Tab-separated table of C-alpha atoms in Angstrom:
chain	number	residue	atom	x	y	z
V	1	MET	CA	60.368	72.599	99.465
V	2	SER	CA	59.610	75.480	97.104
V	3	VAL	CA	58.329	79.040	96.963
V	4	LEU	CA	56.710	80.855	94.047
V	5	LEU	CA	57.455	84.571	93.696
V	6	GLU	CA	54.973	86.455	91.536
V	7	THR	CA	56.852	89.505	90.263
V	8	SER	CA	55.855	92.368	87.999
V	9	LEU	CA	57.873	90.699	85.215
V	10	GLY	CA	56.700	87.120	85.723
V	11	ASP	CA	56.815	84.156	88.073
V	12	ILE	CA	59.974	82.759	89.692
V	13	THR	CA	59.992	79.353	91.393
V	14	ILE	CA	62.699	78.754	93.999
V	15	ASP	CA	63.696	75.382	95.419
V	16	LEU	CA	65.197	75.695	98.914
V	17	HIS	CA	68.213	73.780	100.235
V	18	TYR	CA	66.448	73.074	103.520
V	19	GLU	CA	68.749	70.170	104.403
V	20	LYS	CA	72.051	72.038	103.988
V	21	ALA	CA	70.711	75.455	105.055
V	22	PRO	CA	67.708	74.807	107.316
V	23	LYS	CA	67.837	78.076	109.263
V	24	ALA	CA	68.079	80.219	106.146
V	25	ALA	CA	65.357	78.218	104.404
V	26	GLU	CA	63.038	78.555	107.397
V	27	ASN	CA	63.594	82.307	107.612
V	28	PHE	CA	62.790	82.780	103.932
V	29	LEU	CA	59.756	80.487	104.057
V	30	LYS	CA	58.181	82.142	107.078
V	31	LEU	CA	58.760	85.651	105.731
V	32	CYS	CA	57.013	84.559	102.535
V	33	LYS	CA	54.213	83.002	104.577
V	34	ILE	CA	53.396	86.256	106.394
V	35	LYS	CA	53.577	88.165	103.053
V	36	TYR	CA	56.582	90.163	104.251
V	37	TYR	CA	57.951	90.393	100.702
V	38	ASN	CA	54.708	91.567	99.094
V	39	PHE	CA	55.208	94.862	97.195
V	40	VAL	CA	58.942	94.787	97.962
V	41	LEU	CA	61.225	96.104	95.201
V	42	PHE	CA	64.223	94.634	93.488
V	43	HIS	CA	66.099	97.709	94.626
V	44	ASN	CA	69.582	96.807	93.373
V	45	VAL	CA	70.171	95.232	89.961
V	46	GLN	CA	73.760	94.812	88.806
V	47	LYS	CA	73.809	93.727	85.166
V	48	GLY	CA	75.412	90.324	84.688
V	49	PHE	CA	75.898	89.944	88.443
V	50	MET	CA	72.865	89.882	90.732
V	51	ALA	CA	69.417	91.281	91.585
V	52	GLN	CA	68.810	92.168	95.238
V	53	ALA	CA	65.443	92.381	97.024
V	54	GLY	CA	63.888	91.830	100.433
V	55	ASP	CA	64.205	95.343	101.905
V	56	PRO	CA	60.804	97.005	102.496
V	57	THR	CA	62.506	100.423	102.603
V	58	ALA	CA	64.325	99.873	99.257
V	59	THR	CA	67.431	101.496	100.735
V	60	GLY	CA	69.596	98.425	101.273
V	61	ARG	CA	69.640	99.076	105.031
V	62	GLY	CA	66.213	97.780	106.069
V	63	GLY	CA	64.631	94.450	106.830
V	64	GLU	CA	64.794	91.875	109.628
V	65	SER	CA	64.603	88.135	110.096
V	66	VAL	CA	61.337	86.405	110.952
V	67	TRP	CA	62.574	86.092	114.542
V	68	GLY	CA	63.204	89.829	114.684
V	69	LEU	CA	59.537	90.713	114.241
V	70	ARG	CA	57.985	92.511	117.202
V	71	VAL	CA	55.414	89.765	117.734
V	72	ILE	CA	58.174	87.196	118.247
V	73	HIS	CA	61.466	88.433	119.727
V	74	GLY	CA	61.780	92.011	118.500
V	75	ALA	CA	64.846	94.063	117.594
V	76	SER	CA	67.221	91.912	119.632
V	77	ARG	CA	66.803	89.147	117.052
V	78	ARG	CA	66.742	91.373	113.994
V	79	TYR	CA	69.510	89.317	112.409
V	80	PHE	CA	70.146	85.584	112.444
V	81	ILE	CA	73.229	83.512	111.675
V	82	PRO	CA	72.669	81.733	108.342
V	83	GLU	CA	74.420	78.549	107.322
V	84	ILE	CA	77.277	78.959	104.859
V	85	HIS	CA	77.605	75.402	103.590
V	86	PRO	CA	80.853	74.555	101.763
V	87	LYS	CA	78.966	72.623	99.069
V	88	LEU	CA	76.539	75.438	98.276
V	89	LYS	CA	78.249	77.735	95.807
V	90	HIS	CA	77.340	80.529	93.404
V	91	LYS	CA	78.008	78.411	90.319
V	92	THR	CA	75.027	79.103	88.076
V	93	LYS	CA	72.497	81.765	87.216
V	94	GLY	CA	69.561	81.696	89.606
V	95	THR	CA	71.481	80.965	92.805
V	96	VAL	CA	69.564	82.486	95.738
V	97	SER	CA	71.496	83.773	98.769
V	98	PHE	CA	70.896	85.897	101.823
V	99	ALA	CA	72.930	89.088	101.822
V	100	THR	CA	75.049	89.017	104.938
V	101	ALA	CA	74.932	92.461	106.491
V	102	GLU	CA	77.174	92.552	109.523
V	103	THR	CA	79.060	90.275	111.877
V	104	ASN	CA	77.896	89.403	115.347
V	105	GLU	CA	80.025	89.415	118.471
V	106	ALA	CA	81.554	86.073	117.501
V	107	GLY	CA	82.614	87.445	114.128
V	108	LEU	CA	80.082	85.394	112.153
V	109	PRO	CA	78.127	86.854	109.212
V	110	VAL	CA	74.475	87.566	109.922
V	111	ALA	CA	71.461	88.190	107.692
V	112	GLY	CA	67.978	89.639	107.897
V	113	SER	CA	65.414	89.571	105.108
V	114	GLN	CA	67.470	90.831	102.164
V	115	PHE	CA	68.403	88.266	99.546
V	116	PHE	CA	69.804	88.279	96.037
V	117	ILE	CA	69.571	86.118	92.923
V	118	THR	CA	72.616	85.731	90.689
V	119	LEU	CA	72.249	86.776	87.029
V	120	SER	CA	75.522	85.343	85.722
V	121	ASP	CA	76.105	81.940	84.129
V	122	ASN	CA	79.669	82.037	85.436
V	123	HIS	CA	80.854	80.807	88.804
V	124	LEU	CA	80.980	83.800	91.146
V	125	ASP	CA	83.527	82.135	93.389
V	126	TYR	CA	84.387	85.336	95.264
V	127	LEU	CA	80.935	85.143	96.900
V	128	ASP	CA	81.455	81.584	98.134
V	129	GLY	CA	82.010	81.378	101.865
V	130	LYS	CA	80.791	84.960	102.368
V	131	GLN	CA	77.147	84.964	101.280
V	132	ALA	CA	74.616	82.384	102.462
V	133	VAL	CA	73.248	80.250	99.609
V	134	PHE	CA	69.864	78.722	100.474
V	135	GLY	CA	68.096	78.073	97.170
V	136	LYS	CA	68.061	78.073	93.383
V	137	VAL	CA	65.644	79.207	90.693
V	138	VAL	CA	64.146	76.196	88.899
V	139	GLU	CA	61.527	78.042	86.851
V	140	GLY	CA	61.513	81.613	85.593
V	141	LEU	CA	65.064	82.029	84.323
V	142	GLU	CA	63.612	84.112	81.488
V	143	VAL	CA	62.270	86.496	84.148
V	144	LEU	CA	65.812	86.853	85.482
V	145	ASP	CA	66.910	87.778	81.954
V	146	GLU	CA	64.222	90.481	81.891
V	147	ILE	CA	65.432	91.816	85.228
V	148	ASN	CA	68.997	91.776	83.917
V	149	ARG	CA	67.940	93.970	80.969
V	150	ALA	CA	66.308	96.601	83.183
V	151	MET	CA	67.541	100.175	82.817
V	152	CYS	CA	68.942	101.342	86.157
V	153	ASP	CA	70.362	104.477	87.722
V	154	ASP	CA	73.905	104.808	89.058
V	155	ASP	CA	72.915	103.052	92.295
V	156	GLY	CA	71.463	100.039	90.483
V	157	ARG	CA	67.830	100.980	91.124
V	158	PRO	CA	65.650	100.166	88.066
V	159	TYR	CA	63.845	103.196	86.665
V	160	ARG	CA	60.718	101.106	86.146
V	161	ASP	CA	59.720	99.397	89.382
V	162	ILE	CA	60.276	95.635	89.551
V	163	ARG	CA	58.316	94.312	92.528
V	164	ILE	CA	57.438	91.062	94.241
V	165	LYS	CA	53.654	91.140	94.000
V	166	HIS	CA	52.837	87.952	95.856
V	167	THR	CA	54.488	84.889	97.428
V	168	ILE	CA	53.043	81.377	97.419
V	169	ILE	CA	54.513	78.555	99.505
V	170	LEU	CA	54.417	75.277	97.611
V	171	ASP	CA	55.855	73.163	100.428
V	172	ASP	CA	56.721	73.989	104.064
V	173	PRO	CA	58.119	71.302	106.403
V	174	PHE	CA	58.815	73.718	109.297
V	175	ASP	CA	56.577	74.533	112.240
V	176	ASP	CA	55.659	78.185	112.636
V	177	PRO	CA	57.594	80.113	115.309
V	178	GLU	CA	55.537	80.879	118.388
V	179	GLY	CA	53.664	84.129	117.965
V	180	LEU	CA	53.824	84.172	114.147
V	181	VAL	CA	50.697	85.815	112.734
V	182	VAL	CA	49.773	84.671	109.233
V	183	PRO	CA	47.429	87.096	107.416
V	184	ASP	CA	44.357	85.631	105.759
V	185	ARG	CA	44.894	87.849	102.710
V	186	SER	CA	47.602	89.981	101.170
V	187	PRO	CA	48.238	93.094	103.282
V	188	ILE	CA	47.889	96.606	101.887
V	189	PRO	CA	51.258	98.285	101.114
V	190	THR	CA	52.406	100.666	103.822
V	191	ALA	CA	52.829	104.392	103.249
V	192	ASP	CA	56.613	103.979	103.306
V	193	MET	CA	56.401	101.321	100.599
V	194	LEU	CA	54.266	103.561	98.422
V	195	LYS	CA	56.876	106.307	98.721
V	196	THR	CA	59.442	104.036	97.051
V	197	ALA	CA	57.507	104.012	93.755
V	198	ARG	CA	59.033	105.385	90.565
V	199	ILE	CA	57.507	104.242	87.283
V	200	ALA	CA	54.852	101.582	87.844
V	201	GLU	CA	54.660	98.495	85.655
V	202	ASP	CA	51.369	99.660	84.112
V	203	GLU	CA	52.465	103.265	83.654
V	204	GLU	CA	53.132	104.447	80.125
V	205	LEU	CA	56.635	105.709	79.435
V	206	VAL	CA	55.346	107.557	76.362
V	207	PRO	CA	52.783	110.319	77.009
V	208	ASP	CA	49.285	109.906	75.607
V	209	LEU	CA	49.649	111.812	72.353
V	210	PRO	CA	47.946	111.559	68.966
V	211	PRO	CA	49.664	109.174	66.515
V	212	GLU	CA	50.642	112.096	64.274
V	213	GLU	CA	52.430	113.875	67.128
V	214	LEU	CA	54.230	110.684	68.192
V	215	GLU	CA	55.369	110.107	64.609
V	216	ARG	CA	56.612	113.690	64.363
V	217	ARG	CA	58.618	113.342	67.577
V	218	GLU	CA	60.114	110.055	66.415
V	219	ARG	CA	61.191	111.675	63.134
V	220	GLU	CA	62.806	114.564	65.012
V	221	GLN	CA	64.672	112.193	67.327
V	222	GLU	CA	65.849	110.089	64.389
V	223	ALA	CA	67.012	113.168	62.485
V	224	ALA	CA	68.908	114.452	65.520
V	225	ALA	CA	70.597	111.085	65.977
V	226	ARG	CA	71.642	111.001	62.312
V	227	ALA	CA	72.990	114.543	62.506
V	228	ILE	CA	75.167	113.665	65.483
V	229	THR	CA	76.435	110.607	63.598
V	230	LEU	CA	77.304	112.730	60.571
V	231	GLU	CA	79.108	115.234	62.784
V	232	MET	CA	81.184	112.430	64.291
V	233	MET	CA	82.024	111.178	60.788
V	234	GLY	CA	83.003	114.669	59.675
V	235	ASP	CA	80.156	115.072	57.185
V	236	LEU	CA	78.712	118.021	59.125
V	237	PRO	CA	80.585	120.827	60.902
V	238	PHE	CA	78.259	120.483	63.906
V	239	ALA	CA	75.115	118.515	64.660
V	240	GLU	CA	72.770	121.510	65.069
V	241	ILE	CA	73.353	122.798	61.551
V	242	LYS	CA	70.260	123.863	59.576
V	243	PRO	CA	70.092	124.314	55.796
V	244	PRO	CA	70.335	127.925	54.574
V	245	GLU	CA	67.092	128.979	52.939
V	246	ASN	CA	68.686	131.160	50.269
V	247	VAL	CA	70.740	128.417	48.572
V	248	VAL	CA	69.515	126.082	45.828
V	249	PHE	CA	71.101	122.826	44.788
V	250	VAL	CA	71.301	122.188	41.033
V	251	CYS	CA	72.206	118.756	39.671
V	252	LYS	CA	72.160	116.706	36.432
V	253	LEU	CA	74.207	119.421	34.735
V	254	ASN	CA	76.023	118.988	31.463
V	255	PRO	CA	79.788	118.708	32.164
V	256	VAL	CA	80.382	121.665	29.842
V	257	THR	CA	78.118	124.014	31.825
V	258	ARG	CA	80.190	126.718	33.562
V	259	ASP	CA	79.650	128.864	36.635
V	260	GLU	CA	79.162	131.924	34.440
V	261	ASP	CA	76.462	130.198	32.388
V	262	LEU	CA	74.405	129.298	35.446
V	263	GLU	CA	74.841	132.725	36.978
V	264	ILE	CA	73.506	134.440	33.860
V	265	ILE	CA	70.517	132.077	33.663
V	266	PHE	CA	69.561	132.243	37.354
V	267	SER	CA	70.244	135.978	37.819
V	268	ARG	CA	66.765	136.751	36.470
V	269	PHE	CA	65.354	135.691	39.856
V	270	GLY	CA	67.450	138.048	41.982
V	271	THR	CA	70.921	139.047	43.092
V	272	ILE	CA	73.323	136.095	43.186
V	273	LEU	CA	75.990	136.134	45.889
V	274	SER	CA	77.793	133.052	44.617
V	275	CYS	CA	77.380	130.471	41.889
V	276	GLU	CA	79.692	127.498	41.906
V	277	VAL	CA	79.837	124.316	39.854
V	278	ILE	CA	81.515	121.701	42.039
V	279	ARG	CA	84.560	120.124	40.407
V	280	ASP	CA	86.881	117.252	41.123
V	281	GLN	CA	89.775	118.547	43.216
V	282	LYS	CA	92.370	116.573	41.255
V	283	THR	CA	91.170	116.659	37.651
V	284	GLY	CA	89.082	119.828	37.696
V	285	ASP	CA	86.267	118.034	35.865
V	286	SER	CA	82.708	119.056	36.631
V	287	LEU	CA	80.819	116.797	39.041
V	288	CYS	CA	77.611	117.939	37.341
V	289	TYR	CA	76.082	119.717	40.314
V	290	ALA	CA	76.264	123.239	41.679
V	291	PHE	CA	75.150	125.573	44.465
V	292	ILE	CA	73.644	128.977	43.808
V	293	GLU	CA	73.339	131.428	46.681
V	294	PHE	CA	70.858	134.306	46.409
V	295	ASP	CA	70.718	137.355	48.628
V	296	ASN	CA	67.281	136.405	49.960
V	297	LYS	CA	65.012	133.427	50.516
V	298	GLU	CA	62.293	134.581	48.090
V	299	SER	CA	64.634	134.592	45.086
V	300	ALA	CA	65.783	131.061	45.896
V	301	GLU	CA	62.189	129.854	46.163
V	302	GLU	CA	61.263	131.399	42.813
V	303	ALA	CA	64.267	129.775	41.158
V	304	TYR	CA	63.312	126.437	42.695
V	305	PHE	CA	59.754	126.540	41.353
V	306	LYS	CA	60.583	127.873	37.880
V	307	MET	CA	63.880	126.198	36.979
V	308	ASP	CA	63.320	122.569	37.940
V	309	ASN	CA	63.418	120.296	34.863
V	310	VAL	CA	64.529	123.168	32.607
V	311	LEU	CA	66.775	122.305	29.631
V	312	ILE	CA	70.318	123.745	29.927
V	313	ASP	CA	73.057	122.682	27.501
V	314	ASP	CA	70.891	119.768	26.298
V	315	ARG	CA	70.410	118.485	29.873
V	316	ARG	CA	67.251	118.713	31.971
V	317	ILE	CA	68.440	119.939	35.340
V	318	HIS	CA	66.989	119.251	38.778
V	319	VAL	CA	66.698	122.035	41.372
V	320	ASP	CA	66.133	121.345	45.049
V	321	PHE	CA	66.656	122.652	48.582
V	322	SER	CA	67.170	119.332	50.333
V	323	GLN	CA	70.882	119.031	49.614
V	324	SER	CA	71.872	122.585	50.480
V	325	VAL	CA	73.623	121.478	53.666
V	326	SER	CA	76.234	119.939	51.378
V	327	LYS	CA	77.460	123.426	50.500
V	328	LEU	CA	78.242	124.036	54.139
V	329	HIS	CA	80.013	120.704	54.276
V	330	TYR	CA	81.985	121.559	51.151
V	331	ASP	CA	82.983	124.946	52.567
V	332	PHE	CA	83.778	123.368	55.898
V	333	MET	CA	86.033	120.685	54.419
V	334	ARG	CA	87.858	123.217	52.225
V	335	GLY	CA	88.380	125.521	55.190
V	336	GLU	CA	86.628	128.502	53.614
V	337	ARG	CA	85.874	131.315	56.052
V	338	ARG	CA	84.264	134.199	54.250
V	339	GLN	CA	84.025	137.542	56.005
V	340	LEU	CA	80.502	138.590	56.950
V	341	ALA	CA	79.202	141.706	55.246
V	342	ASP	CA	76.192	142.110	57.505
V	343	GLY	CA	77.308	140.605	60.814
V	344	GLU	CA	75.039	137.556	60.474
V	345	GLY	CA	75.725	133.856	60.298
V	346	TYR	CA	78.017	131.547	62.240
V	347	GLY	CA	81.599	130.388	61.949
V	348	GLY	CA	82.580	132.848	59.209
V	349	SER	CA	79.858	131.848	56.747
V	350	ARG	CA	76.672	133.749	56.073
V	351	GLY	CA	74.814	130.482	55.515
V	352	LEU	CA	75.903	128.857	58.749
V	353	GLU	CA	73.328	129.072	61.519
V	354	ARG	CA	72.749	127.292	64.811
V	355	ARG	CA	69.294	126.085	65.734
V	356	ARG	CA	67.351	128.925	67.311
V	357	LYS	CA	67.189	127.403	70.768
V	358	TYR	CA	70.986	127.628	70.915
V	359	ARG	CA	71.355	131.045	69.285
V	360	ASP	CA	72.611	134.050	71.171
V	361	GLU	CA	69.989	136.691	70.417
V	362	ASP	CA	72.076	139.709	71.364
V	363	GLU	CA	74.266	141.227	68.687
V	364	ARG	CA	77.524	141.605	70.540
V	365	HIS	CA	80.596	141.181	68.357
V	366	GLU	CA	83.570	140.253	70.481
V	367	ASP	CA	86.984	139.207	69.242
V	368	TYR	CA	88.673	136.174	70.723
V	369	ASP	CA	91.935	134.433	69.982
V	370	LEU	CA	93.220	131.117	71.240
V	371	VAL	CA	96.992	131.443	71.163
V	372	PHE	CA	98.080	135.031	70.655
V	373	GLU	CA	96.541	138.448	70.146
V	374	HIS	CA	96.864	140.346	66.897
V	375	GLY	CA	95.605	143.522	65.349
V	376	ASP	CA	92.662	143.883	63.052
V	377	ASP	CA	94.810	143.392	59.940
V	378	LEU	CA	95.778	139.735	60.412
V	379	ASP	CA	97.248	139.321	56.894
V	380	ALA	CA	99.590	142.285	57.395
V	381	GLU	CA	100.702	140.912	60.726
V	382	LYS	CA	101.445	137.500	59.195
V	383	GLN	CA	103.654	139.185	56.583
V	384	ARG	CA	105.450	141.108	59.332
V	385	VAL	CA	106.138	137.869	61.216
V	386	LYS	CA	107.547	136.263	58.058
V	387	ARG	CA	109.909	139.211	57.533
V	388	VAL	CA	111.154	138.935	61.105
V	389	LYS	CA	111.911	135.246	60.585
């Protein structure tokens, strides 16, 4: 005795334990026969545990047994007492059980229409004796894996709807309850069911944009992710850093080239605020690259266009903008905090700037201190503290 569930992710075939759990098997079969589960969501997916369905309201509080339908017995028989057979256990992935909702007057667990399918290969022994096993998945385990991979919210509801689209009974040995009305075709979803929709299976998660725009967005997302990674590794002071436009990176220098030499050569393009050949901290040897900071963007651009591949000290140098963030990293790691002459910049460096969407556009200059307050002359105060000690 089997039932085929056609879901939005694929087909699932369930064999029913009609001999050990006849009442539960009959309830499930007849609900499938009247298309009760059509358009019903898997409203609760717990990764590596179970996927729950069978509630037309998708709240976890709805549903009724086949005997609780108005055309049969009504609300007085909303729940039924399912069999909890000692030999039917939650041992493997694909075990199908009714979710027991409450206890009746005799203290026995009862169920309605809600059921769940286990997603774990392990024996979930803490469910044995509490939930009513009535079947097992014999085909469609790969569909269960797809359900298990679904992205869900904090309540376990998948963001993209996973629905039972249709149910097909492959074998039914039970007589229909008196008054059961079997539709001749699949019913139209109710208004309440339609309200449960989130992202449909055929709905695009990515907006319909030109390929160029999609590629641009992907590059931006990838760059942002890399920046955050570099910040975590300590290679950037903060993820939103943007390269200063007035700094050029010069590499392939001759080891004998000095700061003064570069400053004289590059000063023809404008006022230089700083010119520094980067050296090994231990040996003092040149690392053969430098950073030159101009007082404006235009001077840096002119130097970039006119000095690339120029011969200096028998070496053809390379000038670029792409590595200028490294100067900020170098300053950051050394702990340099230069005073601002014009009130611009971020974090004590004229070249440091947050992305514009995070910038504070007003020009308030407020002083803050974390531990203690001091006067404007911090160096003098430090000396005074030393003398007191």
